[in-house]
Amino acid sequence: MTPDPLSTKFAALADPTRRAILARLALGETSVSELAKPFAMSLPAVSKHLKVLEHAGLIGRSREAQWRPCRIEPEALKEVDGWLEQYRRLWEERFDRLDAYLNTLQAKEKKPRAAPKRPKPPR
Amino acid sequence: MTPDPLSTKFAALADPTRRAILARLALGETSVSELAKPFAMSLPAVSKHLKVLEHAGLIGRSREAQWRPCRIEPEALKEVDGWLEQYRRLWEERFDRLDAYLNTLQAKEKKPRAAPKRPKPPR
């Protein structure tokens, strides 16, 4: 069974090297050898990661220039964001509840209190 | 090498059944047998998926009730959202550029044009 496109994207993102490659490409397109530099990794190993990212639609590679620069494809990440959207209200509601609770605590703090009882002076 | 927490989350999300389980749990906590109903799947198969989700911190299971209800943990998805945040500007910039382009086209449309040339009436 071929995985669905969203599963392929999540699987591609489940690797810190591939996420680091995306972070580098977010700064601008670059060549495979430039991409490989910060990693203690062979060119074939980097190429393998790039293939996974390309297959998931997360990056694209130009076929025009001979050095075939890689670029990030933000639309693919937007799809992941669209999936997350349906869950956003869950954590936002949670924060709203926490906020309401903190406001209740603060309101209690501000309530004018009866003057503290002073010990009676010794007679 | 143990995968980092974010990689574990992405790997857990790279499966349509696990995402369907999360979608069900977003409606409220429920038991494993209830969760299994809409899937053509054995209870052990569902349990295996739940273990992956639990290990990734995406769901929690109550130890109080005997039926051990499962609940979604939105904070874990918020972490995924936090990672996406750094890329959001990339697709937003793209839309801004498209928007600017469409505005240019519309402005050209609205420009008062010279009256269309009418064919001269036959003399």
GROMACS .gro file of C-alpha atoms in nm:
model
  246
    1MET     CA    1   0.000   0.000   0.000
    2THR     CA    2   0.142   0.339  -0.099
    3PRO     CA    3   0.127   0.580   0.192
    4ASP     CA    4  -0.103   0.881   0.148
    5PRO     CA    5   0.068   1.219   0.075
    6LEU     CA    6   0.021   1.352   0.429
    7SER     CA    7   0.173   1.036   0.584
    8THR     CA    8   0.467   1.065   0.342
    9LYS     CA    9   0.520   1.425   0.457
   10PHE     CA   10   0.507   1.336   0.827
   11ALA     CA   11   0.748   1.045   0.771
   12ALA     CA   12   0.990   1.274   0.586
   13LEU     CA   13   0.978   1.524   0.876
   14ALA     CA   14   1.050   1.250   1.135
   15ASP     CA   15   1.425   1.299   1.104
   16PRO     CA   16   1.639   1.576   1.255
   17THR     CA   17   1.882   1.588   0.958
   18ARG     CA   18   1.597   1.632   0.711
   19ARG     CA   19   1.446   1.906   0.929
   20ALA     CA   20   1.789   2.076   0.944
   21ILE     CA   21   1.809   2.061   0.564
   22LEU     CA   22   1.468   2.230   0.542
   23ALA     CA   23   1.582   2.498   0.789
   24ARG     CA   24   1.886   2.567   0.568
   25LEU     CA   25   1.671   2.581   0.253
   26ALA     CA   26   1.431   2.826   0.420
   27LEU     CA   27   1.720   3.077   0.389
   28GLY     CA   28   1.745   3.027   0.013
   29GLU     CA   29   1.813   2.766  -0.254
   30THR     CA   30   2.150   2.597  -0.256
   31SER     CA   31   2.348   2.305  -0.401
   32VAL     CA   32   2.376   1.954  -0.256
   33SER     CA   33   2.747   2.002  -0.173
   34GLU     CA   34   2.668   2.329   0.013
   35LEU     CA   35   2.388   2.151   0.200
   36ALA     CA   36   2.622   1.867   0.299
   37LYS     CA   37   2.887   2.096   0.453
   38PRO     CA   38   2.744   2.142   0.805
   39PHE     CA   39   2.669   1.770   0.839
   40ALA     CA   40   2.925   1.501   0.915
   41MET     CA   41   2.782   1.306   0.626
   42SER     CA   42   2.880   1.179   0.283
   43LEU     CA   43   2.725   1.333  -0.029
   44PRO     CA   44   2.534   1.008  -0.104
   45ALA     CA   45   2.386   1.011   0.249
   46VAL     CA   46   2.270   1.372   0.202
   47SER     CA   47   2.135   1.284  -0.143
   48LYS     CA   48   1.929   1.006   0.011
   49HIS     CA   49   1.770   1.249   0.258
   50LEU     CA   50   1.702   1.493  -0.027
   51LYS     CA   51   1.525   1.218  -0.222
   52VAL     CA   52   1.295   1.151   0.075
   53LEU     CA   53   1.217   1.523   0.105
   54GLU     CA   54   1.164   1.555  -0.271
   55HIS     CA   55   0.936   1.250  -0.281
   56ALA     CA   56   0.727   1.409  -0.003
   57GLY     CA   57   0.703   1.731  -0.205
   58LEU     CA   58   0.882   1.927   0.068
   59ILE     CA   59   1.165   2.035  -0.161
   60GLY     CA   60   1.208   2.081  -0.532
   61ARG     CA   61   1.521   2.059  -0.746
   62SER     CA   62   1.583   2.273  -1.047
   63ARG     CA   63   1.654   2.080  -1.367
   64GLU     CA   64   1.776   2.392  -1.544
   65ALA     CA   65   2.109   2.468  -1.382
   66GLN     CA   66   2.378   2.203  -1.399
   67TRP     CA   67   2.433   2.219  -1.021
   68ARG     CA   68   2.059   2.144  -0.972
   69PRO     CA   69   1.991   2.374  -0.675
   70CYS     CA   70   1.743   2.259  -0.409
   71ARG     CA   71   1.464   2.483  -0.284
   72ILE     CA   72   1.202   2.443  -0.012
   73GLU     CA   73   0.837   2.402  -0.119
   74PRO     CA   74   0.638   2.586   0.148
   75GLU     CA   75   0.302   2.472   0.005
   76ALA     CA   76   0.374   2.119   0.128
   77LEU     CA   77   0.427   2.245   0.483
   78LYS     CA   78   0.106   2.446   0.450
   79GLU     CA   79  -0.076   2.113   0.403
   80VAL     CA   80   0.067   1.992   0.736
   81ASP     CA   81  -0.045   2.321   0.890
   82GLY     CA   82  -0.394   2.268   0.749
   83TRP     CA   83  -0.413   1.931   0.920
   84LEU     CA   84  -0.301   2.084   1.252
   85GLU     CA   85  -0.562   2.359   1.220
   86GLN     CA   86  -0.846   2.131   1.337
   87TYR     CA   87  -0.660   2.070   1.666
   88ARG     CA   88  -0.559   2.431   1.730
   89ARG     CA   89  -0.884   2.506   1.914
   90LEU     CA   90  -0.802   2.224   2.159
   91TRP     CA   91  -0.487   2.386   2.294
   92GLU     CA   92  -0.628   2.737   2.258
   93GLU     CA   93  -0.930   2.636   2.468
   94ARG     CA   94  -0.692   2.494   2.725
   95PHE     CA   95  -0.505   2.826   2.744
   96ASP     CA   96  -0.833   3.016   2.764
   97ARG     CA   97  -0.935   2.804   3.062
   98LEU     CA   98  -0.597   2.865   3.229
   99ASP     CA   99  -0.634   3.236   3.157
  100ALA     CA  100  -0.981   3.244   3.310
  101TYR     CA  101  -0.849   3.063   3.616
  102LEU     CA  102  -0.558   3.307   3.658
  103ASN     CA  103  -0.800   3.600   3.625
  104THR     CA  104  -1.015   3.452   3.904
  105LEU     CA  105  -0.707   3.424   4.125
  106GLN     CA  106  -0.607   3.784   4.052
  107ALA     CA  107  -0.960   3.910   4.123
  108LYS     CA  108  -0.946   3.736   4.461
  109GLU     CA  109  -0.611   3.902   4.533
  110LYS     CA  110  -0.751   4.248   4.458
  111LYS     CA  111  -1.062   4.206   4.676
  112PRO     CA  112  -1.046   4.455   4.968
  113ARG     CA  113  -0.973   4.256   5.278
  114ALA     CA  114  -1.070   4.329   5.636
  115ALA     CA  115  -0.794   4.510   5.824
  116PRO     CA  116  -0.562   4.256   5.984
  117LYS     CA  117  -0.629   4.195   6.348
  118ARG     CA  118  -0.368   4.357   6.565
  119PRO     CA  119  -0.272   4.200   6.892
  120LYS     CA  120  -0.425   4.397   7.173
  121PRO     CA  121  -0.173   4.613   7.356
  122PRO     CA  122  -0.087   4.471   7.694
  123ARG     CA  123  -0.272   4.646   7.969
  124MET     CA  124   2.005   0.611   1.876
  125THR     CA  125   1.677   0.711   2.037
  126PRO     CA  126   1.485   0.947   1.813
  127ASP     CA  127   1.430   1.299   1.946
  128PRO     CA  128   1.078   1.383   2.076
  129LEU     CA  129   0.980   1.584   1.768
  130SER     CA  130   1.087   1.303   1.531
  131THR     CA  131   0.887   1.055   1.742
  132LYS     CA  132   0.581   1.279   1.708
  133PHE     CA  133   0.617   1.314   1.331
  134ALA     CA  134   0.667   0.937   1.294
  135ALA     CA  135   0.353   0.872   1.503
  136LEU     CA  136   0.154   1.109   1.280
  137ALA     CA  137   0.275   0.937   0.961
  138ASP     CA  138  -0.015   0.691   0.962
  139PRO     CA  139  -0.377   0.755   0.858
  140THR     CA  140  -0.523   0.522   1.124
  141ARG     CA  141  -0.335   0.699   1.402
  142ARG     CA  142  -0.450   1.037   1.269
  143ALA     CA  143  -0.808   0.905   1.258
  144ILE     CA  144  -0.773   0.794   1.622
  145LEU     CA  145  -0.658   1.146   1.715
  146ALA     CA  146  -0.953   1.297   1.526
  147ARG     CA  147  -1.191   1.074   1.725
  148LEU     CA  148  -1.022   1.164   2.055
  149ALA     CA  149  -1.048   1.535   1.973
  150LEU     CA  150  -1.425   1.486   2.032
  151GLY     CA  151  -1.369   1.348   2.381
  152GLU     CA  152  -1.201   1.069   2.574
  153THR     CA  153  -1.311   0.715   2.503
  154SER     CA  154  -1.224   0.348   2.557
  155VAL     CA  155  -1.006   0.130   2.335
  156SER     CA  156  -1.302  -0.085   2.229
  157GLU     CA  157  -1.502   0.227   2.131
  158LEU     CA  158  -1.201   0.354   1.937
  159ALA     CA  159  -1.166   0.023   1.753
  160LYS     CA  160  -1.530   0.017   1.630
  161PRO     CA  161  -1.499   0.231   1.313
  162PHE     CA  162  -1.182   0.049   1.202
  163ALA     CA  163  -1.172  -0.296   1.043
  164MET     CA  164  -0.904  -0.385   1.292
  165SER     CA  165  -0.847  -0.617   1.586
  166LEU     CA  166  -0.820  -0.475   1.938
  167PRO     CA  167  -0.448  -0.569   1.958
  168ALA     CA  168  -0.385  -0.380   1.630
  169VAL     CA  169  -0.558  -0.071   1.769
  170SER     CA  170  -0.368  -0.109   2.097
  171LYS     CA  171  -0.043  -0.111   1.904
  172HIS     CA  172  -0.133   0.220   1.737
  173LEU     CA  173  -0.232   0.364   2.075
  174LYS     CA  174   0.106   0.267   2.218
  175VAL     CA  175   0.283   0.455   1.939
  176LEU     CA  176   0.066   0.763   2.003
  177GLU     CA  177   0.116   0.737   2.379
  178HIS     CA  178   0.493   0.697   2.343
  179ALA     CA  179   0.496   1.015   2.130
  180GLY     CA  180   0.300   1.198   2.402
  181LEU     CA  181   0.010   1.261   2.164
  182ILE     CA  182  -0.239   1.075   2.381
  183GLY     CA  183  -0.267   0.989   2.748
  184ARG     CA  184  -0.446   0.703   2.918
  185SER     CA  185  -0.612   0.730   3.252
  186ARG     CA  186  -0.491   0.481   3.514
  187GLU     CA  187  -0.781   0.557   3.743
  188ALA     CA  188  -1.081   0.404   3.570
  189GLN     CA  189  -1.072   0.030   3.498
  190TRP     CA  190  -1.161   0.089   3.131
  191ARG     CA  191  -0.854   0.319   3.102
  192PRO     CA  192  -1.002   0.588   2.874
  193CYS     CA  193  -0.774   0.750   2.616
  194ARG     CA  194  -0.755   1.126   2.573
  195ILE     CA  195  -0.574   1.351   2.328
  196GLU     CA  196  -0.283   1.562   2.458
  197PRO     CA  197  -0.304   1.887   2.261
  198GLU     CA  198   0.022   2.021   2.408
  199ALA     CA  199   0.215   1.765   2.200
  200LEU     CA  200   0.052   1.892   1.880
  201LYS     CA  201   0.132   2.246   1.990
  202GLU     CA  202   0.500   2.148   1.977
  203VAL     CA  203   0.457   2.041   1.614
  204ASP     CA  204   0.282   2.373   1.550
  205GLY     CA  205   0.575   2.556   1.709
  206TRP     CA  206   0.813   2.388   1.469
  207LEU     CA  207   0.593   2.484   1.171
  208GLU     CA  208   0.580   2.845   1.291
  209GLN     CA  209   0.927   2.925   1.152
  210TYR     CA  210   0.810   2.826   0.802
  211ARG     CA  211   0.475   3.005   0.813
  212ARG     CA  212   0.627   3.330   0.684
  213LEU     CA  213   0.748   3.142   0.373
  214TRP     CA  214   0.402   3.053   0.248
  215GLU     CA  215   0.251   3.377   0.379
  216GLU     CA  216   0.511   3.574   0.180
  217ARG     CA  217   0.421   3.368  -0.124
  218PHE     CA  218   0.053   3.456  -0.082
  219ASP     CA  219   0.141   3.823  -0.027
  220ARG     CA  220   0.332   3.822  -0.356
  221LEU     CA  221   0.039   3.656  -0.535
  222ASP     CA  222  -0.195   3.909  -0.376
  223ALA     CA  223   0.020   4.200  -0.490
  224TYR     CA  224   0.027   4.055  -0.842
  225LEU     CA  225  -0.353   4.016  -0.851
  226ASN     CA  226  -0.393   4.373  -0.728
  227THR     CA  227  -0.170   4.494  -1.012
  228LEU     CA  228  -0.385   4.304  -1.261
  229GLN     CA  229  -0.705   4.452  -1.115
  230ALA     CA  230  -0.560   4.803  -1.119
  231LYS     CA  231  -0.483   4.758  -1.490
  232GLU     CA  232  -0.841   4.641  -1.550
  233LYS     CA  233  -0.986   4.948  -1.381
  234LYS     CA  234  -0.767   5.196  -1.572
  235PRO     CA  235  -0.990   5.410  -1.792
  236ARG     CA  236  -0.937   5.295  -2.146
  237ALA     CA  237  -0.973   5.488  -2.466
  238ALA     CA  238  -1.320   5.445  -2.613
  239PRO     CA  239  -1.324   5.138  -2.838
  240LYS     CA  240  -1.295   5.221  -3.205
  241ARG     CA  241  -1.624   5.182  -3.379
  242PRO     CA  242  -1.636   5.082  -3.742
  243LYS     CA  243  -1.717   5.380  -3.954
  244PRO     CA  244  -2.075   5.379  -4.080
  245PRO     CA  245  -2.092   5.296  -4.445
  246ARG     CA  246  -2.131   5.609  -4.654
   0.00000   0.00000   0.00000
